[in-house]
Each structure stands twice: as structure tokens, then as C-alpha cells.
CSV table of C-alpha atoms in Angstrom, one decimal:
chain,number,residue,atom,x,y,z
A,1,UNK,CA,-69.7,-16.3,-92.8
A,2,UNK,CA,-67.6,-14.8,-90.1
A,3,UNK,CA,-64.9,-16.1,-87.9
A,4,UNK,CA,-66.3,-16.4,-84.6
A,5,UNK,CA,-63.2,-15.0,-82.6
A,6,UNK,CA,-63.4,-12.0,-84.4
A,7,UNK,CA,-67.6,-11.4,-83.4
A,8,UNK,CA,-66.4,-12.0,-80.1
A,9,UNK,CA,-63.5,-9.2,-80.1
A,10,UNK,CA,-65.8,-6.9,-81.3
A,11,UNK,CA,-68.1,-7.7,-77.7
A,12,UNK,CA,-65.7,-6.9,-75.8
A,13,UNK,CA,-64.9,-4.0,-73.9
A,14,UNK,CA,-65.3,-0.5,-75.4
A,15,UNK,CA,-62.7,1.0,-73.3
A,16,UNK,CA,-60.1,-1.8,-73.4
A,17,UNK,CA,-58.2,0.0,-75.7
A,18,UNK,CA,-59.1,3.4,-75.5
A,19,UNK,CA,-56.2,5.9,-75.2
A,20,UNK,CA,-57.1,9.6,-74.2
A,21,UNK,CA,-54.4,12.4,-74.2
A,22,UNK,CA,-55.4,15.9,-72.2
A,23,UNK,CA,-53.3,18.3,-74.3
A,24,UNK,CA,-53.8,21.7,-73.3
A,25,UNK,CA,-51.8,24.8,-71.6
A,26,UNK,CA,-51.6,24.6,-67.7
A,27,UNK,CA,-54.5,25.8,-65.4
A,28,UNK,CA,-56.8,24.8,-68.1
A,29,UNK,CA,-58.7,22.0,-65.7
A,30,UNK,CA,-56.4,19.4,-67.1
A,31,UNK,CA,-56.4,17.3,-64.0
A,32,UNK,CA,-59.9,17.3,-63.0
A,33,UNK,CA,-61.0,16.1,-65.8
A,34,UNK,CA,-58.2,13.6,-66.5
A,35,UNK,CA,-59.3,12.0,-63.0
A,36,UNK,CA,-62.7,12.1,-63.6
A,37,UNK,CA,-62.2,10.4,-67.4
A,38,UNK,CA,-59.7,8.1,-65.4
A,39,UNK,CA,-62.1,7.0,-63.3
A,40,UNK,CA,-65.1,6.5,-65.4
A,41,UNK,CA,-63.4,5.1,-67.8
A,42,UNK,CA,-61.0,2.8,-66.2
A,43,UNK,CA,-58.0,4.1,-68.0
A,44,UNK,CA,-54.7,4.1,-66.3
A,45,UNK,CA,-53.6,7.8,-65.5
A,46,UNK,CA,-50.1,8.9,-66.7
A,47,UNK,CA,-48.9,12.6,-66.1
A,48,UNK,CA,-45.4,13.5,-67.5
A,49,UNK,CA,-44.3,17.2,-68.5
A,50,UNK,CA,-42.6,15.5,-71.6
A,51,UNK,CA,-43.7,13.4,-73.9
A,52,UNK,CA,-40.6,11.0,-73.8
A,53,UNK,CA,-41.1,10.5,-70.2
A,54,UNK,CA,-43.8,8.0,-71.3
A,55,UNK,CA,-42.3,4.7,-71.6
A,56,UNK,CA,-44.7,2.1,-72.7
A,57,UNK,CA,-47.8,3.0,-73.3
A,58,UNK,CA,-50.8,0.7,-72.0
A,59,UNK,CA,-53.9,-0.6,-73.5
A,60,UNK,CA,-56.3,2.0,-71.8
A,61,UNK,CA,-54.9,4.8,-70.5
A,62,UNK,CA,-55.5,8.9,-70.1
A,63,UNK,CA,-52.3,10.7,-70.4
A,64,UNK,CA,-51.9,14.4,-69.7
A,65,UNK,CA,-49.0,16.9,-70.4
A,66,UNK,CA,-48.6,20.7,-71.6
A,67,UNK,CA,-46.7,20.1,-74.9
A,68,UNK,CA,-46.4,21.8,-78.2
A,69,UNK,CA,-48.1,20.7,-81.3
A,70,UNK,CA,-45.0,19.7,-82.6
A,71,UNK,CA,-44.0,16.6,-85.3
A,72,UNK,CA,-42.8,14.3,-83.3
A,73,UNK,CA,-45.3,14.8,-80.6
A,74,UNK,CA,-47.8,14.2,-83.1
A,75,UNK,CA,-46.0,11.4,-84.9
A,76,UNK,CA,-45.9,9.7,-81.1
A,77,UNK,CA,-49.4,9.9,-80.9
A,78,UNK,CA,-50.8,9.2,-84.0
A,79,UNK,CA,-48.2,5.9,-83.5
A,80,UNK,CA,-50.4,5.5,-80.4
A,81,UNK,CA,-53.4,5.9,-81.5
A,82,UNK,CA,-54.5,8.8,-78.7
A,83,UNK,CA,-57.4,10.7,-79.3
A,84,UNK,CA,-56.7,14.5,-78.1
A,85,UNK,CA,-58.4,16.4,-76.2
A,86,UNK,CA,-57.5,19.8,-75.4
A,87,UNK,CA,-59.3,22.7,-73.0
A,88,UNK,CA,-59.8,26.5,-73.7
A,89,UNK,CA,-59.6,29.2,-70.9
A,90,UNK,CA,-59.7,33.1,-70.6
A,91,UNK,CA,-56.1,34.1,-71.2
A,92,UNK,CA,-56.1,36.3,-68.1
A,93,UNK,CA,-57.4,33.5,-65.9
A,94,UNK,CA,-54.8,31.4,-67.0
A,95,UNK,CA,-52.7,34.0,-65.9
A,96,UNK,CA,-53.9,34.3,-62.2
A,97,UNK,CA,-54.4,30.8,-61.9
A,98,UNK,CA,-50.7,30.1,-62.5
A,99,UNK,CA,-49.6,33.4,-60.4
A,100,UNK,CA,-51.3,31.6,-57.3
A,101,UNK,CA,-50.5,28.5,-58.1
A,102,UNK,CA,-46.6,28.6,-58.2
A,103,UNK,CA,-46.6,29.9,-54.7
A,104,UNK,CA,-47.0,25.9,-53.8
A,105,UNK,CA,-46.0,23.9,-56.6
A,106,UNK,CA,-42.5,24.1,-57.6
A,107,UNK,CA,-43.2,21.4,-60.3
A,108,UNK,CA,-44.5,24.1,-62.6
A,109,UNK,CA,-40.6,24.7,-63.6
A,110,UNK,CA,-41.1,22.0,-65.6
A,111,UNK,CA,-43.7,23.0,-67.6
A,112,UNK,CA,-42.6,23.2,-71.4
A,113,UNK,CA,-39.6,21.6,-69.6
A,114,UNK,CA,-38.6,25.6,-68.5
A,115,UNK,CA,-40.1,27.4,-71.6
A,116,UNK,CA,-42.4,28.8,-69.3
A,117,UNK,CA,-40.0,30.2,-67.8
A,118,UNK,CA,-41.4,31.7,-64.8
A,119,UNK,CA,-38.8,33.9,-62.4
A,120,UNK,CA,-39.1,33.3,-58.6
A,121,UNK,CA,-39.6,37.0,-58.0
A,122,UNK,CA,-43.3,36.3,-59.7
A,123,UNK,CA,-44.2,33.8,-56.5
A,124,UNK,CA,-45.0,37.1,-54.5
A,125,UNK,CA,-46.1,40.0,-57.2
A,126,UNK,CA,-49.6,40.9,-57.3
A,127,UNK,CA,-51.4,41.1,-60.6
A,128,UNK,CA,-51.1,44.9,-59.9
A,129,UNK,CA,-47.5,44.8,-59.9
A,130,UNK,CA,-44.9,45.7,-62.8
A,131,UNK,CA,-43.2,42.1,-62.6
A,132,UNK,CA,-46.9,40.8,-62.9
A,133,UNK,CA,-46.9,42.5,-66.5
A,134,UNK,CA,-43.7,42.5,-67.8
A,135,UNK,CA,-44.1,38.1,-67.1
A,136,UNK,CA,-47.3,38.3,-69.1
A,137,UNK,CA,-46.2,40.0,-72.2
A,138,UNK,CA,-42.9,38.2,-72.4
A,139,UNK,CA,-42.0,34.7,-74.3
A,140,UNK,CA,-42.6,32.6,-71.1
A,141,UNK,CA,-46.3,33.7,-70.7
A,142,UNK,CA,-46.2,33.3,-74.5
A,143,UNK,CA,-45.1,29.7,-74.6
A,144,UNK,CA,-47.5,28.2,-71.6
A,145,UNK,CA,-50.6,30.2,-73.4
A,146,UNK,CA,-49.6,28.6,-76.7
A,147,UNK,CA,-49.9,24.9,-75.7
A,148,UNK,CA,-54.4,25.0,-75.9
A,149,UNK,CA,-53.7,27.8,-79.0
A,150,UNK,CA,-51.5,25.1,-80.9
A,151,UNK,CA,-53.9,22.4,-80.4
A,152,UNK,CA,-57.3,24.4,-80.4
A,153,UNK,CA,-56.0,24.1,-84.7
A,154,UNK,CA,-56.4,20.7,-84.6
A,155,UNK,CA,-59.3,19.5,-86.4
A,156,UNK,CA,-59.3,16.0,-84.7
A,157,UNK,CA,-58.8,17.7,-81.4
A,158,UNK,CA,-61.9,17.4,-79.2
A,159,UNK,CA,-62.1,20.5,-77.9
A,160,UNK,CA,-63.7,21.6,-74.2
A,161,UNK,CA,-64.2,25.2,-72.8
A,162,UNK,CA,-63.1,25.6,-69.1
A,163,UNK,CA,-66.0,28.0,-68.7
A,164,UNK,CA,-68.3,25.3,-69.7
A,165,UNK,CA,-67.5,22.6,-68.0
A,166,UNK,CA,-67.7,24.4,-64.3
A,167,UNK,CA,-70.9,26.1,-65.2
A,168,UNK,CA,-72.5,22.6,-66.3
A,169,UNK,CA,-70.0,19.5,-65.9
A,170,UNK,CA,-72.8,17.2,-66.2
A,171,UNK,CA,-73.6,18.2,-69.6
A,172,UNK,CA,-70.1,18.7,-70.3
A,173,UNK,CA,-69.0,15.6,-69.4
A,174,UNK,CA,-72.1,13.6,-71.0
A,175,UNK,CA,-71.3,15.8,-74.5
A,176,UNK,CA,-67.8,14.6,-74.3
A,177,UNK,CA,-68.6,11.0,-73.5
A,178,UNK,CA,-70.8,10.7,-77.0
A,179,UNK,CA,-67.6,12.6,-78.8
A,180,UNK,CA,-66.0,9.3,-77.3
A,181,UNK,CA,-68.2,6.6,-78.4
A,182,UNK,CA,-68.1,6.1,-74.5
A,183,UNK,CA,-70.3,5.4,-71.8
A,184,UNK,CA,-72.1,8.6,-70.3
A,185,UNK,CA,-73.2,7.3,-67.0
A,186,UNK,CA,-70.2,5.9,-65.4
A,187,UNK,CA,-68.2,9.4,-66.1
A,188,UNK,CA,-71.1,11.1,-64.4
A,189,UNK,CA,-71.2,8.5,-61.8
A,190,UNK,CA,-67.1,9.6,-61.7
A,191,UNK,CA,-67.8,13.1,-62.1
A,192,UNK,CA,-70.2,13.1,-58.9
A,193,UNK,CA,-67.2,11.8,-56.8
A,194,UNK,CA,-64.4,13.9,-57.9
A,195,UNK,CA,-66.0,17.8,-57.8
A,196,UNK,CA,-63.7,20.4,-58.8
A,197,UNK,CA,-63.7,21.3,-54.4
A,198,UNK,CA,-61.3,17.9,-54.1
A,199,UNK,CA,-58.7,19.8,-55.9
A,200,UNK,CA,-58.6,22.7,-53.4
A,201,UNK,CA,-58.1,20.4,-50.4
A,202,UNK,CA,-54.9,19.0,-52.1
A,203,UNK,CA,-51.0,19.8,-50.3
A,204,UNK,CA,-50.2,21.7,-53.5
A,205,UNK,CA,-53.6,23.4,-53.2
A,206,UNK,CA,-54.0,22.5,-57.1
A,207,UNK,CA,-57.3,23.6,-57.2
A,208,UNK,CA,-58.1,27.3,-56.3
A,209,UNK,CA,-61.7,29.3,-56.9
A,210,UNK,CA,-62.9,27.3,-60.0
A,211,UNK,CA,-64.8,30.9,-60.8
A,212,UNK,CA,-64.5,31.8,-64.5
A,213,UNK,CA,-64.4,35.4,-65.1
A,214,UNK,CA,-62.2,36.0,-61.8
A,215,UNK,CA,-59.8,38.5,-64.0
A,216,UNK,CA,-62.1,40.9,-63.7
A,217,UNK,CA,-62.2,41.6,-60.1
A,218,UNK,CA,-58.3,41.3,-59.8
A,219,UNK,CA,-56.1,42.4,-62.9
A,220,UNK,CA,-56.2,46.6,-63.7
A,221,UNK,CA,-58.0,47.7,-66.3
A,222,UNK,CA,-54.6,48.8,-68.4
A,223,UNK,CA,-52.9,45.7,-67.3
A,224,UNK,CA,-56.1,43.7,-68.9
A,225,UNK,CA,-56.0,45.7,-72.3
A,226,UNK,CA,-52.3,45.8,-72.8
A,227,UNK,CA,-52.2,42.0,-72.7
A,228,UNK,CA,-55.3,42.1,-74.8
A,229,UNK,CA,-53.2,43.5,-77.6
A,230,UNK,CA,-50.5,41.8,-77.3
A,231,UNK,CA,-52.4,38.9,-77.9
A,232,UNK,CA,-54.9,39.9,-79.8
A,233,UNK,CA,-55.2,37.4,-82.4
A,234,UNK,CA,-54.7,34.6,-79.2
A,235,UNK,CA,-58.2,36.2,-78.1
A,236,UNK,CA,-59.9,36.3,-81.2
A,237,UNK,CA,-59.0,32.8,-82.3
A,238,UNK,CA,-59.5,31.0,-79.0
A,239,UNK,CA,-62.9,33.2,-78.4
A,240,UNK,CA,-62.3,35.2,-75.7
A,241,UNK,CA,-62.6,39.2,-75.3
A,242,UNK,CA,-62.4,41.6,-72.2
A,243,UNK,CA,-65.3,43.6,-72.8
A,244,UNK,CA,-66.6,45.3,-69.6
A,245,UNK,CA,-63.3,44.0,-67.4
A,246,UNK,CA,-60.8,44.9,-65.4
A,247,UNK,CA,-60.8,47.3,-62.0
A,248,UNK,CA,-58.9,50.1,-60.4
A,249,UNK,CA,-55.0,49.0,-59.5
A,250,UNK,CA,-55.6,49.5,-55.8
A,251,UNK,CA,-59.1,47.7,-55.8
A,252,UNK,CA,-56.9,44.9,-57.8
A,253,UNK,CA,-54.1,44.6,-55.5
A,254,UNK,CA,-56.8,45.0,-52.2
A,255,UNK,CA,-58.7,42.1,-53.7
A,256,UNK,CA,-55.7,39.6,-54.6
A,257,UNK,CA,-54.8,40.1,-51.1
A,258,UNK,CA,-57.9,38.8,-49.9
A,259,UNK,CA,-58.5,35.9,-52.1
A,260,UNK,CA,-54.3,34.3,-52.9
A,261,UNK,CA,-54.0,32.8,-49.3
């Protein structure tokens, strides 16, 4: 016969001791869905940019960083008991995502705790501009691209596609709710309060278009297809391509004038 304390541990909450990590490179939509997990969930939100920033860990919590698959990362975890999820994006989106971004959020030099390494003269180049390339085929781009690369290995890994969860959140959110053995309904009841849009009204103006595919309209053909190769097998392994993409330089540098601010 069983003990009765232990039938009524297992009726307790499901999400009492649920820990979530967001693992993924930056621009990926890390924090929306960190606040919208937070909040449907009930976890505690923690967002460090290394992984011994932590401190004590609570019972239910979401933490979110860009870190490396790396040993003792994954030792810390596992220790833990985190579940992982990381997010997939276009390459290239990435890529204009953070070029807008760092015009208002000087946190960003501590992503990868500087391995990013991202120059100031970068805050005002265009994705038209030779600084805009030399950055993206150089180690720093490198490094911030490999964070979702790393972790998009990991078996265990719950993986989520950027492009999916804007064109159809709700479905998104409700898939990843069953990968969690969690409750669907009060994530989408979470997910209805905290649309991508509250992100754009933020100081750092974190969020920005939310409109995959944007690449297209503002990085030069050339520029598209050297990085392309240079991270070819990036592309391939994480499912991306740049098929029909790319523009003229001077359509490029008129559009990213018109859409930055």
C-alpha cells in the first residue's frame, strides 16, 4: 500500500518545480517568450549573461542567457535539473536585429561576456556598408551565431523556430506547452497579454519589426551570399537558405534608413 504523503506530493503542483532555461543566440525572441512562459507558468524570471551570475537557483524558475554549450554549463544544469530550450532564426535576421538593436542597448557588450565583440563604429553602419560585412564574417558574428548552433545539437533540447512562433504563437506556444507536460491554457491566457508589440514600446526599444524574412529587403545581394558561404554549413544545419534574397546596395541602404529609427 502506499504512504499517503507521498500520493499527496504527487497532487501537487505541476509547476512547483519546474525549471526552464532559454538557451539560444541573441535576437532569437528569447525574452518574449521567457515572459510569456514566466507568466503562465508562474516561474520566477532570471536573466544573467553568465551562468555563474546565478546564485541560488529556485524551485520554479525560467532562466535565460546566451551561453555556449560548454561542460560546465551543462554540468550546472543537468545539477539543476533545467530543461532547455533553445530558438532558431535566419542568420541574416539575427544580423539586423542586433545591428539596430545596439544603437540602444549598451548591455549587449556583455553578450558571451565580450565574445561578441561588437566595435562601436558598427552602432551607425548600414547593412550596406563595409564595416557591416567585415563584422559579419569575423569571430564576433561567429561566436553570438554559435550560441542556438551549439544547442540546436542537443537532443534533449526543445527546439523552437523564430519564424514559427510569430507566424502562429498560439500554436507555438500550445506545441510547446505539451513538450512540457504543462498547462496549455494559462500560457495562452499569458501569451494574449504579452504580444510581441509590448517589446517595441520598451526604453531599450527591445523589440523592433517582429517580420521574419526582413533580410531580404535590407542586406545586398553580395553581402547576403558572401555570408552565406561563409557559413554555409551554419545554414544548412540550422535550415535556413537565401534563395530568392537580397536587393540592390542602394535600395538596401535607402530602406535601412527608413525602417532603423
Amino acid at each position: 500500500m502506499k504512504h499517503p504523503l507521498v500520493i499527496l506530493s504527487m497532487q501537487g503542483d505541476q509547476n512547483e518545480y519546474m525549471k526552464l532555461a532559454i538557451i539560444s543566440s541573441p535576437r532569437c525572441g528569447n525574452t518574449w517568450l521567457r515572459r510569456v512562459l514566466a507568466e503562465g507558468l508562474d516561474l520566477q524570471e532570471m536573466a544573467v549573461h553568465n551562468f555563474l551570475d546565478v546564485g541560488a537557483v529556485p524551485d520554479a524558475c525560467i532562466l535565460q542567457l546566451h551561453w555556449y554549450r560548454e561542460p560546465n554549463f551543462q554540468v550546472f544544469l543537468q545539477r539543476h535539473g533545467f530543461k532547455v530550450i533553445t530558438l532558431a532564426r535566419h542568420p541574416l535576421d539575427i544580423l539586423l536585429s542586433m545591428l539596430r538593436f545596439i544603437r540602444y542597448e549598451p548591455e549587449t557588450a556583455r553578450w558571451l561576456e565580450g565574445n561578441c565583440a561588437i566595435p562601436a563604429s558598427l552602432t551607425s553602419a548600414t547593412p550596406a556598408s563595409p564595416e557591416f560585412l567585415e563584422y559579419a564574417l569575423g569571430f564576433g558574428f561567429e561566436n553570438l551565431l554559435s550560441v542556438s548552433y551549439q544547442w540546436w545539437h542537443d537532443e534533449a533540447a526543445i527546439k523552437v523556430r523564430y519564424e514559427q512562433l510569430v507566424a502562429a504563437p498560439e500554436i507555438e506556444v500550445a506545441r510547446l506547452a505539451h513538450r512540457l507536460d504543462a498547462p496549455v491554457d494559462p500560457i495562452l491566457a499569458a501569451l494574449a497579454r504579452n504580444p510581441l508589440g509590448r517589446l517595441q514600446a520598451t526604453p531599450n526599444r527591445h523589440g523592433w519589426r517582429g517580420q521574419p524574412g526582413l533580410w531580404r529587403e535590407l542586406i545586398p545581394r553580395p553581402t547576403a551570399v558572401a555570408i552565406h558561404t561563409h557559413y554555409r554549413t551554419l545554414f544548412r544545419r540550422m535550415g535556413y537558405t537565401i534563395e530568392r534574397g537580397g536587393v540592390a546596395r542602394q535600395d538596401a541602404e535607402r530602406r535601412w534608413l527608413q525602417l532603423a529609427e
